[in-house]
Coordinates of N, CA, C and O and ligand atoms in Angstrom, one line a residue:
M769 N 0.9 -1.2 0.0 CA 0.0 0.0 0.0 C 0.9 1.2 0.0 O 2.0 1.2 0.5
S770 N 0.3 2.3 -0.5 CA 1.1 3.6 -0.5 C 0.3 4.7 0.0 O -0.9 4.8 -0.2
L771 N 1.0 5.7 0.5 CA 0.4 7.0 0.9 C 0.3 7.8 -0.4 O 1.3 7.9 -1.1
L772 N -0.8 8.5 -0.6 CA -1.0 9.3 -1.8 C -0.9 10.8 -1.3 O -1.3 11.1 -0.2
D773 N -0.5 11.6 -2.2 CA -0.5 13.1 -1.9 C -2.0 13.6 -2.0 O -2.7 13.1 -2.8
I774 N -2.3 14.5 -1.1 CA -3.6 15.1 -1.1 C -3.6 16.4 -1.8 O -2.7 17.3 -1.5
H775 N -4.5 16.6 -2.8 CA -4.5 17.8 -3.6 C -5.3 18.9 -2.8 O -6.3 18.5 -2.2
V776 N -4.8 20.1 -2.8 CA -5.4 21.1 -1.9 C -6.1 22.2 -2.7 O -5.9 22.2 -4.0
L777 N -6.9 22.9 -2.0 CA -7.7 24.0 -2.7 C -6.9 24.8 -3.6 O -5.8 25.4 -3.2
G778 N -7.4 25.0 -4.8 CA -6.6 25.7 -5.9 C -6.3 24.8 -7.0 O -6.2 25.2 -8.2
D779 N -6.3 23.4 -6.7 CA -6.1 22.5 -7.8 C -7.4 22.3 -8.4 O -8.4 21.9 -7.8
P780 N -7.5 22.5 -9.8 CA -8.8 22.5 -10.5 C -9.5 21.1 -10.3 O -10.7 21.1 -10.4
I781 N -8.8 20.0 -10.0 CA -9.5 18.7 -10.0 C -10.5 18.7 -8.9 O -11.5 18.0 -9.0
L782 N -10.3 19.5 -7.9 CA -11.3 19.5 -6.7 C -12.6 20.2 -7.2 O -13.6 20.1 -6.4
R783 N -12.7 20.8 -8.3 CA -13.9 21.5 -8.8 C -14.5 20.7 -10.0 O -15.5 21.2 -10.6
E784 N -13.9 19.6 -10.3 CA -14.4 18.8 -11.5 C -15.4 17.8 -10.9 O -15.3 17.4 -9.8
T785 N -16.3 17.3 -11.8 CA -17.2 16.2 -11.4 C -16.4 14.9 -11.8 O -15.5 14.9 -12.6
T786 N -16.8 13.8 -11.2 CA -16.1 12.6 -11.4 C -16.9 11.7 -12.4 O -18.0 12.0 -12.8
T787 N -16.2 10.6 -12.8 CA -16.8 9.7 -13.8 C -17.3 8.4 -13.1 O -16.5 7.9 -12.3
P788 N -18.5 8.0 -13.4 CA -19.0 6.8 -12.7 C -18.1 5.6 -13.1 O -17.6 5.5 -14.2
V789 N -17.9 4.7 -12.1 CA -17.1 3.5 -12.3 C -17.9 2.4 -13.0 O -19.0 2.1 -12.5
A790 N -17.4 1.9 -14.1 CA -18.1 0.9 -14.9 C -17.9 -0.5 -14.2 O -18.8 -1.3 -14.2
A791 N -16.7 -0.8 -13.7 CA -16.5 -2.1 -13.0 C -15.4 -1.9 -12.0 O -14.4 -1.1 -12.2
V792 N -15.5 -2.5 -10.8 CA -14.5 -2.3 -9.7 C -13.4 -3.4 -10.0 O -13.6 -4.6 -9.8
T793 N -12.3 -2.9 -10.6 CA -11.2 -3.8 -11.0 C -10.2 -3.9 -9.8 O -10.3 -3.1 -8.8
D794 N -9.2 -4.8 -10.0 CA -8.2 -4.9 -9.0 C -7.4 -3.6 -8.8 O -7.0 -3.2 -7.7
E795 N -7.2 -2.9 -9.9 CA -6.5 -1.6 -9.9 C -7.3 -0.6 -9.0 O -6.7 0.1 -8.2
L796 N -8.6 -0.6 -9.1 CA -9.4 0.3 -8.3 C -9.4 -0.1 -6.8 O -9.4 0.7 -5.9
R797 N -9.3 -1.5 -6.6 CA -9.3 -2.0 -5.2 C -7.9 -1.5 -4.6 O -7.9 -1.2 -3.4
R798 N -6.9 -1.5 -5.4 CA -5.6 -1.0 -4.8 C -5.7 0.5 -4.5 O -5.2 1.0 -3.5
L799 N -6.4 1.2 -5.4 CA -6.6 2.7 -5.1 C -7.4 2.8 -3.8 O -7.1 3.7 -3.0
I800 N -8.4 2.0 -3.6 CA -9.3 2.1 -2.4 C -8.4 1.9 -1.2 O -8.5 2.6 -0.2
D801 N -7.5 0.8 -1.2 CA -6.6 0.5 -0.1 C -5.7 1.7 0.2 O -5.5 2.1 1.3
D802 N -5.2 2.3 -0.9 CA -4.3 3.5 -0.7 C -5.0 4.7 -0.1 O -4.5 5.5 0.7
M803 N -6.3 4.8 -0.6 CA -7.1 5.9 0.0 C -7.4 5.7 1.5 O -7.3 6.7 2.2
F804 N -7.6 4.5 1.9 CA -7.8 4.3 3.3 C -6.5 4.6 4.1 O -6.6 5.3 5.1
E805 N -5.4 4.1 3.6 CA -4.1 4.3 4.3 C -3.9 5.8 4.4 O -3.5 6.3 5.4
T806 N -4.1 6.6 3.3 CA -3.9 8.0 3.3 C -4.8 8.7 4.3 O -4.4 9.6 5.0
M807 N -6.1 8.3 4.2 CA -7.1 8.9 5.1 C -6.7 8.7 6.6 O -6.7 9.7 7.4
Y808 N -6.3 7.5 6.9 CA -5.9 7.3 8.3 C -4.7 8.1 8.7 O -4.6 8.7 9.8
A809 N -3.7 8.1 7.8 CA -2.4 8.8 8.1 C -2.7 10.3 8.3 O -2.1 11.0 9.1
A810 N -3.7 10.8 7.5 CA -4.0 12.3 7.6 C -5.0 12.6 8.7 O -5.5 13.7 8.9
K811 N -5.4 11.5 9.5 CA -6.4 11.7 10.6 C -7.7 12.2 10.1 O -8.3 13.0 10.8
G812 N -8.2 11.7 9.0 CA -9.5 12.1 8.5 C -10.5 11.0 8.8 O -10.2 9.9 9.2
I813 N -11.8 11.3 8.5 CA -12.8 10.3 8.6 C -13.4 10.0 7.2 O -14.4 9.2 7.1
G814 N -12.9 10.7 6.2 CA -13.4 10.4 4.9 C -12.3 10.9 3.9 O -11.4 11.7 4.2
L815 N -12.4 10.4 2.6 CA -11.5 10.9 1.6 C -12.2 10.5 0.2 O -12.7 9.4 0.1
A816 N -12.2 11.4 -0.7 CA -12.8 11.2 -2.0 C -11.7 11.2 -3.1 O -10.7 11.8 -2.9
A817 N -12.0 10.4 -4.2 CA -11.0 10.2 -5.2 C -10.3 11.5 -5.7 O -9.1 11.6 -5.9
P818 N -11.1 12.6 -6.0 CA -10.5 13.8 -6.5 C -9.4 14.4 -5.6 O -8.5 15.1 -6.0
Q819 N -9.5 14.1 -4.3 CA -8.6 14.6 -3.3 C -7.2 14.0 -3.5 O -6.2 14.5 -3.0
V820 N -7.2 12.8 -4.1 CA -5.9 12.2 -4.4 C -5.6 12.2 -5.9 O -4.9 11.3 -6.4
G821 N -6.3 13.1 -6.6 CA -6.0 13.3 -8.0 C -6.6 12.4 -9.0 O -6.2 12.2 -10.1
R822 N -7.7 11.7 -8.5 CA -8.3 10.7 -9.4 C -9.8 11.1 -9.7 O -10.4 11.9 -9.0
R823 N -10.2 10.7 -10.9 CA -11.5 11.2 -11.4 C -12.6 10.1 -11.3 O -13.7 10.3 -11.8
E824 N -12.3 9.0 -10.6 CA -13.3 7.9 -10.5 C -14.3 8.3 -9.3 O -13.9 8.9 -8.4
R825 N -15.6 7.9 -9.5 CA -16.6 8.2 -8.4 C -16.4 7.2 -7.3 O -17.2 6.3 -7.2
I826 N -15.5 7.5 -6.4 CA -15.2 6.6 -5.3 C -14.8 7.4 -4.0 O -14.1 8.4 -4.1
A827 N -15.4 7.0 -2.9 CA -15.0 7.7 -1.6 C -14.8 6.6 -0.6 O -15.5 5.5 -0.6
V828 N -14.0 6.9 0.4 CA -13.9 6.0 1.6 C -14.2 6.8 2.8 O -14.0 8.1 2.9
V829 N -14.8 6.1 3.8 CA -15.3 6.8 5.0 C -15.0 5.9 6.2 O -15.0 4.6 6.0
D830 N -14.6 6.4 7.4 CA -14.5 5.6 8.6 C -14.9 6.4 9.8 O -14.1 7.2 10.3
V831 N -16.2 6.3 10.2 CA -16.7 7.0 11.4 C -16.9 5.8 12.4 O -17.6 4.8 12.1
D832 N -16.3 6.0 13.6 CA -16.5 5.0 14.7 C -16.0 3.6 14.3 O -16.8 2.6 14.5
D833 N -14.8 3.6 13.7 CA -14.2 2.3 13.4 C -15.1 1.4 12.5 O -15.1 0.2 12.7
A834 N -15.8 2.0 11.5 CA -16.6 1.2 10.6 C -16.2 1.6 9.2 O -16.8 2.5 8.6
P835 N -15.1 1.0 8.6 CA -14.6 1.4 7.3 C -15.7 1.1 6.2 O -16.3 0.1 6.3
L836 N -15.8 2.0 5.3 CA -16.9 1.9 4.3 C -16.4 2.5 3.0 O -15.8 3.6 3.0
V837 N -16.6 1.7 1.9 CA -16.2 2.2 0.6 C -17.5 2.5 -0.2 O -18.4 1.6 -0.1
V838 N -17.6 3.6 -0.8 CA -18.8 3.8 -1.7 C -18.3 4.2 -3.1 O -17.6 5.1 -3.3
V839 N -18.8 3.3 -4.0 CA -18.5 3.5 -5.4 C -19.8 3.9 -6.1 O -20.8 3.3 -5.8
N840 N -19.7 5.0 -6.9 CA -20.9 5.5 -7.5 C -22.0 5.8 -6.5 O -23.2 5.4 -6.7
P841 N -21.7 6.5 -5.4 CA -22.8 6.7 -4.4 C -23.8 7.7 -4.9 O -23.5 8.6 -5.6
E842 N -25.1 7.4 -4.4 CA -26.2 8.4 -4.7 C -27.0 8.5 -3.4 O -27.3 7.5 -2.8
I843 N -27.4 9.7 -3.1 CA -28.2 9.9 -1.9 C -29.7 9.6 -2.4 O -30.2 10.3 -3.3
R844 N -30.3 8.6 -1.7 CA -31.6 8.2 -2.1 C -32.7 8.9 -1.2 O -33.8 9.1 -1.6
L845 N -32.3 9.2 0.0 CA -33.2 9.9 1.0 C -32.4 10.7 1.9 O -31.3 10.4 2.3
S846 N -32.9 11.9 2.2 CA -32.2 12.8 3.2 C -33.3 13.5 4.0 O -34.3 13.9 3.5
E847 N -33.1 13.5 5.3 CA -34.1 14.2 6.2 C -33.5 14.9 7.3 O -32.4 14.5 7.8
G848 N -34.2 15.9 7.8 CA -33.7 16.7 9.0 C -32.6 17.6 8.6 O -32.0 17.5 7.5
K849 N -32.3 18.6 9.4 CA -31.2 19.5 9.1 C -30.5 19.8 10.4 O -31.1 20.0 11.5
I850 N -29.2 19.6 10.4 CA -28.3 19.8 11.6 C -27.1 20.6 11.1 O -26.5 20.3 10.1
K851 N -26.8 21.6 12.0 CA -25.6 22.4 11.7 C -24.4 21.8 12.5 O -24.6 21.3 13.6
G852 N -23.3 21.7 11.9 CA -22.1 21.2 12.5 C -20.8 21.6 11.9 O -20.8 22.0 10.7
E853 N -19.7 21.5 12.6 CA -18.4 22.0 12.1 C -17.8 21.0 11.2 O -17.9 19.8 11.4
E854 N -17.3 21.5 10.1 CA -16.6 20.6 9.1 C -15.2 21.2 8.9 O -14.9 22.4 8.9
G855 N -14.3 20.2 8.6 CA -13.0 20.6 8.0 C -12.8 19.8 6.7 O -13.7 19.1 6.3
C856 N -11.7 19.9 6.1 CA -11.5 19.2 4.8 C -10.0 18.9 4.7 O -9.2 19.9 4.9
L857 N -9.6 17.7 4.4 CA -8.2 17.4 4.3 C -7.6 18.1 3.1 O -6.3 18.3 3.1
S858 N -8.4 18.7 2.2 CA -7.9 19.5 1.1 C -7.8 21.0 1.4 O -7.3 21.7 0.5
I859 N -8.3 21.3 2.6 CA -8.2 22.8 3.0 C -7.8 22.8 4.5 O -8.5 23.2 5.3
P860 N -6.5 22.3 4.7 CA -6.1 22.2 6.1 C -6.2 23.5 6.9 O -5.9 24.6 6.4
E861 N -6.6 23.3 8.2 CA -6.7 24.4 9.2 C -7.9 25.3 9.0 O -8.0 26.3 9.7
I862 N -8.7 25.0 8.0 CA -9.9 25.9 7.8 C -11.2 25.1 8.2 O -11.3 23.9 7.8
Y863 N -12.0 25.7 9.0 CA -13.2 25.1 9.5 C -14.4 26.0 9.3 O -14.3 27.2 9.2
G864 N -15.6 25.4 9.3 CA -16.8 26.2 9.2 C -18.0 25.4 9.5 O -18.0 24.1 9.4
D865 N -19.1 26.0 9.9 CA -20.3 25.4 10.3 C -21.2 25.2 9.0 O -21.4 26.2 8.3
V866 N -21.6 24.0 8.8 CA -22.4 23.7 7.6 C -23.7 23.0 8.0 O -23.7 22.1 8.9
E867 N -24.8 23.4 7.4 CA -26.1 22.7 7.7 C -26.2 21.6 6.7 O -26.1 21.8 5.5
R868 N -26.5 20.4 7.3 CA -26.6 19.2 6.4 C -27.8 18.4 6.9 O -28.2 18.5 8.1
A869 N -28.3 17.5 6.1 CA -29.3 16.5 6.5 C -28.8 15.7 7.7 O -27.6 15.3 7.7
G870 N -29.6 15.4 8.6 CA -29.2 14.6 9.8 C -29.2 13.2 9.6 O -28.7 12.4 10.3
R871 N -29.9 12.7 8.5 CA -30.0 11.3 8.2 C -30.0 11.2 6.7 O -30.8 11.9 6.0
V872 N -29.2 10.3 6.2 CA -29.2 10.0 4.7 C -29.2 8.5 4.5 O -28.7 7.7 5.3
V873 N -29.8 8.1 3.4 CA -29.7 6.7 2.9 C -29.0 6.9 1.5 O -29.5 7.6 0.6
V874 N -27.9 6.1 1.4 CA -27.1 6.2 0.2 C -27.0 4.8 -0.5 O -26.8 3.8 0.2
S875 N -27.2 4.8 -1.8 CA -27.0 3.5 -2.5 C -25.6 3.7 -3.2 O -25.2 4.8 -3.6
A876 N -24.9 2.5 -3.3 CA -23.6 2.5 -3.9 C -23.2 1.1 -4.3 O -24.0 0.2 -4.1
L877 N -22.0 1.0 -4.8 CA -21.4 -0.4 -4.9 C -20.3 -0.5 -3.9 O -19.7 0.5 -3.5
D878 N -20.0 -1.7 -3.4 CA -18.9 -1.9 -2.5 C -17.6 -2.3 -3.2 O -17.6 -2.2 -4.5
R879 N -16.6 -2.6 -2.5 CA -15.3 -2.9 -3.2 C -15.3 -4.1 -4.1 O -14.4 -4.3 -4.9
D880 N -16.4 -4.9 -4.0 CA -16.5 -6.1 -4.9 C -17.5 -5.8 -6.0 O -17.8 -6.7 -6.8
G881 N -18.0 -4.6 -6.1 CA -18.9 -4.2 -7.1 C -20.4 -4.6 -6.8 O -21.2 -4.6 -7.7
K882 N -20.6 -5.0 -5.5 CA -21.9 -5.4 -5.1 C -22.8 -4.2 -4.7 O -22.3 -3.4 -4.0
P883 N -24.1 -4.2 -5.1 CA -24.9 -3.0 -4.6 C -25.1 -3.0 -3.1 O -25.3 -4.1 -2.6
I884 N -25.0 -1.9 -2.5 CA -25.2 -1.8 -1.1 C -26.1 -0.5 -0.8 O -26.2 0.4 -1.6
E885 N -26.7 -0.5 0.4 CA -27.4 0.6 0.8 C -26.9 1.0 2.2 O -26.8 0.1 3.1
V886 N -26.5 2.2 2.4 CA -25.9 2.6 3.7 C -26.8 3.7 4.3 O -27.2 4.7 3.6
E887 N -27.2 3.5 5.6 CA -27.9 4.6 6.3 C -26.9 5.3 7.3 O -26.2 4.6 8.0
G888 N -26.9 6.6 7.3 CA -26.1 7.3 8.2 C -26.8 8.4 8.9 O -27.7 9.0 8.3
T889 N -26.5 8.5 10.2 CA -27.0 9.7 10.9 C -25.9 10.4 11.5 O -24.7 9.9 11.5
E890 N -26.1 11.6 12.0 CA -25.1 12.4 12.7 C -23.8 12.5 11.9 O -23.9 12.9 10.8
L891 N -22.7 12.2 12.5 CA -21.4 12.4 11.9 C -21.2 11.6 10.6 O -20.7 12.1 9.6
L892 N -21.8 10.4 10.6 CA -21.7 9.5 9.4 C -22.5 10.2 8.3 O -22.0 10.2 7.1
A893 N -23.7 10.7 8.6 CA -24.5 11.4 7.5 C -23.7 12.6 7.0 O -23.7 12.8 5.8
R894 N -23.1 13.3 7.9 CA -22.4 14.5 7.5 C -21.2 14.2 6.6 O -21.0 14.8 5.5
C895 N -20.5 13.1 7.0 CA -19.3 12.7 6.3 C -19.7 12.2 4.9 O -19.0 12.5 3.9
L896 N -20.7 11.4 4.8 CA -21.2 10.9 3.5 C -21.5 12.1 2.6 O -21.2 12.1 1.4
Q897 N -22.3 13.0 3.1 CA -22.6 14.2 2.3 C -21.4 15.0 1.8 O -21.3 15.4 0.6
H898 N -20.5 15.2 2.7 CA -19.2 15.9 2.4 C -18.5 15.2 1.3 O -18.0 15.8 0.3
E899 N -18.4 13.8 1.4 CA -17.6 13.1 0.4 C -18.3 13.0 -1.0 O -17.7 13.1 -2.0
I900 N -19.6 12.9 -0.9 CA -20.4 12.9 -2.2 C -20.3 14.2 -2.8 O -20.2 14.3 -4.1
D901 N -20.3 15.3 -2.0 CA -20.1 16.6 -2.6 C -18.7 16.7 -3.4 O -18.7 17.2 -4.5
H902 N -17.7 16.1 -2.7 CA -16.4 16.1 -3.4 C -16.5 15.5 -4.8 O -15.8 15.9 -5.8
L903 N -17.3 14.4 -4.9 CA -17.4 13.7 -6.2 C -18.2 14.5 -7.2 O -18.2 14.1 -8.4
H904 N -18.8 15.6 -6.8 CA -19.4 16.5 -7.7 C -18.8 17.9 -7.8 O -19.4 18.9 -8.2
G905 N -17.5 18.0 -7.3 CA -16.8 19.2 -7.4 C -17.3 20.3 -6.4 O -17.0 21.5 -6.6
R906 N -18.0 19.8 -5.3 CA -18.4 20.8 -4.3 C -17.6 20.7 -3.0 O -17.2 19.6 -2.7
L907 N -17.4 21.9 -2.4 CA -16.6 21.9 -1.2 C -17.4 22.5 -0.1 O -18.4 23.3 -0.3
F908 N -17.1 22.2 1.2 CA -18.0 22.8 2.3 C -18.0 24.3 2.3 O -18.9 24.9 2.7
L909 N -16.9 24.9 1.7 CA -16.9 26.4 1.7 C -18.1 27.0 0.9 O -18.5 28.1 1.2
D910 N -18.6 26.2 0.0 CA -19.7 26.6 -0.9 C -20.9 26.9 -0.1 O -21.8 27.6 -0.6
Y911 N -21.0 26.3 1.1 CA -22.2 26.5 2.0 C -22.1 27.6 3.0 O -23.1 27.9 3.7
L912 N -20.9 28.3 3.1 CA -20.7 29.3 4.1 C -21.4 30.6 3.5 O -21.5 30.9 2.3
S913 N -21.7 31.5 4.5 CA -22.2 32.8 4.1 C -21.1 33.6 3.4 O -19.9 33.2 3.6
V914 N -21.4 34.6 2.7 CA -20.4 35.4 2.0 C -19.3 35.9 2.9 O -18.1 35.7 2.6
L915 N -19.7 36.3 4.1 CA -18.7 36.9 5.0 C -17.8 35.8 5.6 O -16.6 36.0 5.6
K916 N -18.4 34.7 6.0 CA -17.6 33.6 6.5 C -16.7 32.9 5.5 O -15.6 32.5 5.7
R917 N -17.2 32.9 4.2 CA -16.4 32.3 3.2 C -15.2 33.2 2.9 O -14.1 32.8 2.7
R918 N -15.5 34.5 2.9 CA -14.4 35.5 2.6 C -13.3 35.4 3.7 O -12.1 35.4 3.4
S919 N -13.8 35.2 5.0 CA -12.8 35.1 6.0 C -12.0 33.8 5.9 O -10.8 33.8 6.1
A920 N -12.7 32.7 5.6 CA -12.0 31.4 5.4 C -11.0 31.5 4.3 O -9.9 31.0 4.4
M921 N -11.4 32.2 3.2 CA -10.5 32.3 2.0 C -9.3 33.1 2.4 O -8.2 32.8 1.9
S922 N -9.5 34.2 3.2 CA -8.3 35.0 3.5 C -7.3 34.2 4.4 O -6.1 34.3 4.3
K923 N -7.9 33.4 5.3 CA -7.0 32.5 6.1 C -6.3 31.5 5.2 O -5.1 31.2 5.4
W924 N -7.1 31.0 4.3 CA -6.5 29.9 3.4 C -5.3 30.5 2.5 O -4.4 29.8 2.3
E925 N -5.5 31.8 2.1 CA -4.4 32.4 1.3 C -3.0 32.3 2.0 O -2.0 32.0 1.4
K926 N -3.1 32.4 3.4 CA -1.8 32.3 4.1 C -1.4 30.8 4.2 O -0.2 30.5 4.1
E927 N -2.3 29.9 4.5 CA -2.0 28.5 4.6 C -1.5 27.9 3.3 O -0.6 27.1 3.3
R928 N -2.1 28.4 2.2 CA -1.8 27.8 0.9 C -0.3 28.0 0.6 O 0.2 27.1 -0.2
A929 N 0.3 29.0 1.1 CA 1.8 29.2 0.9 C 2.6 27.9 1.3 O 3.7 27.7 0.7
K930 N 2.0 27.1 2.2 CA 2.7 25.9 2.6 C 2.7 24.8 1.5 O 3.4 23.8 1.6
Y931 N 1.8 25.0 0.5 CA 1.6 24.0 -0.5 C 1.9 24.5 -1.9 O 0.9 24.6 -2.7
P932 N 3.1 24.9 -2.3 CA 3.3 25.6 -3.6 C 2.9 24.7 -4.8 O 2.5 25.2 -5.8
A933 N 3.0 23.4 -4.6 CA 2.7 22.5 -5.7 C 1.2 22.1 -5.6 O 0.8 21.2 -6.4
L934 N 0.5 22.7 -4.7 CA -0.9 22.3 -4.4 C -1.1 20.9 -4.1 O -2.1 20.2 -4.4
R935 N -0.1 20.3 -3.4 CA -0.1 18.9 -2.9 C 0.3 18.9 -1.5 O 1.2 19.6 -1.1
R936 N -0.3 18.0 -0.7 CA 0.0 17.9 0.7 C 0.5 16.4 0.9 O -0.2 15.5 0.6
T937 N 1.8 16.4 1.2 CA 2.4 15.0 1.4 C 2.2 14.6 2.9 O 2.6 15.4 3.8
I938 N 1.6 13.5 3.1 CA 1.3 13.0 4.4 C 2.5 12.3 5.0 O 3.2 11.5 4.3
D939 N 2.9 12.6 6.3 CA 4.0 12.0 6.9 C 3.7 10.5 7.3 O 2.8 10.4 8.1
P940 N 4.4 9.5 6.8 CA 4.1 8.2 7.1 C 4.3 7.9 8.6 O 3.7 6.9 9.1
R941 N 5.1 8.7 9.3 CA 5.2 8.5 10.8 C 3.9 8.7 11.5 O 3.7 8.1 12.5
D942 N 3.0 9.5 10.9 CA 1.7 9.7 11.5 C 0.9 8.3 11.6 O 0.2 8.0 12.5
L943 N 1.1 7.5 10.5 CA 0.4 6.2 10.5 C 1.0 5.3 11.5 O 0.3 4.6 12.2
A944 N 2.4 5.3 11.5 CA 3.1 4.4 12.5 C 2.6 4.8 13.9 O 2.4 3.9 14.7
E945 N 2.6 6.1 14.2 CA 2.1 6.5 15.6 C 0.8 6.0 15.9 O 0.5 5.5 17.0
Q946 N -0.2 6.0 14.9 CA -1.5 5.6 15.2 C -1.5 4.1 15.5 O -2.2 3.6 16.4
H947 N -0.7 3.3 14.8 CA -0.7 1.9 15.0 C -0.1 1.6 16.4 O -0.6 0.7 17.1
N948 N 0.9 2.4 16.8 CA 1.5 2.2 18.1 C 0.5 2.5 19.2 O 0.3 1.8 20.2
E949 N -0.3 3.6 19.0 CA -1.3 4.0 20.0 C -2.4 2.9 20.1 O -2.8 2.5 21.2
E950 N -2.8 2.3 19.0 CA -3.8 1.2 19.0 C -3.3 0.0 19.7 O -4.0 -0.7 20.4
A951 N -1.9 -0.3 19.6 CA -1.4 -1.4 20.2 C -1.3 -1.3 21.7 O -1.2 -2.3 22.5
L952 N -1.3 -0.1 22.3 CA -1.1 0.2 23.7 C -2.3 -0.2 24.5 O -3.4 -0.2 24.1
Ligands
LIG2007 O1 -13.1 14.7 2.8 C1 -12.4 15.2 3.6 O2 -11.8 16.2 3.4 C2 -12.3 14.5 4.9 C3 -12.9 15.3 6.1 C4 -14.4 14.8 6.2 C5 -15.3 15.4 7.2 C6 -14.8 16.1 8.3 C7 -15.8 16.7 9.2 C8 -17.1 16.6 8.9 C9 -17.5 16.0 7.7 C10 -16.6 15.4 6.9 C11 -12.1 15.0 7.3 O3 -12.0 14.0 7.8 S1 -11.4 16.4 8.0 C12 -10.9 15.8 9.6 C13 -11.9 16.2 10.6 O4 -12.3 17.4 10.5 C14 -12.4 15.3 11.6 C15 -11.7 14.2 12.0 C16 -12.3 13.4 13.0 C17 -13.6 13.7 13.5 C18 -14.3 14.8 13.0 C19 -13.7 15.6 12.1
LIG2008 ZN1 -13.2 17.4 2.1

């Protein structure tokens, strides 16, 4: 498995829509494994393919130690509205409150290409919506008020200087540390 670089805000791929996956091949299963490894090392709870420079409609999520792959996900049902804080591995150090559905039902394919239906509430519902947004070129910043978005963008202009190539390289020691903590 390999750690992948995370593309940060400013890279046009984050604003593109993705292409539905026709078949889940071994190559895509390797990508899924690498996405999980990268997500864990970056201490995230989700990661979508465009964040690692790929255009396939694939996202991985792990809320409460329940790893989940969604290929070609679609929101079938959404209900309730809850405001909560979000961050994004592609916009490090920037946070904002976003109103999202409190419960969603998502249909997708799993890593074997089998149809699945996933129900999520609270943080899982939020994370699924955030990742599915990535697959359509949307970012949590798009939901902020003009004022809050402006303030987030001015903070980001300073942060962005840390990523001249618009790539964030994850330190593999972060993954080793997590494994050590789990073993204790
Ligand atoms: O897609 C991403 O950028 C990953 C992002 C997903 C996400 C975070 C918060 C709410 C909804 C979706 C992250 O994982 S950023 C890391 C983070 O903010 C977080 C980590 C653990 C628990 C809660 C938030
Ligand atoms: Zn994100």
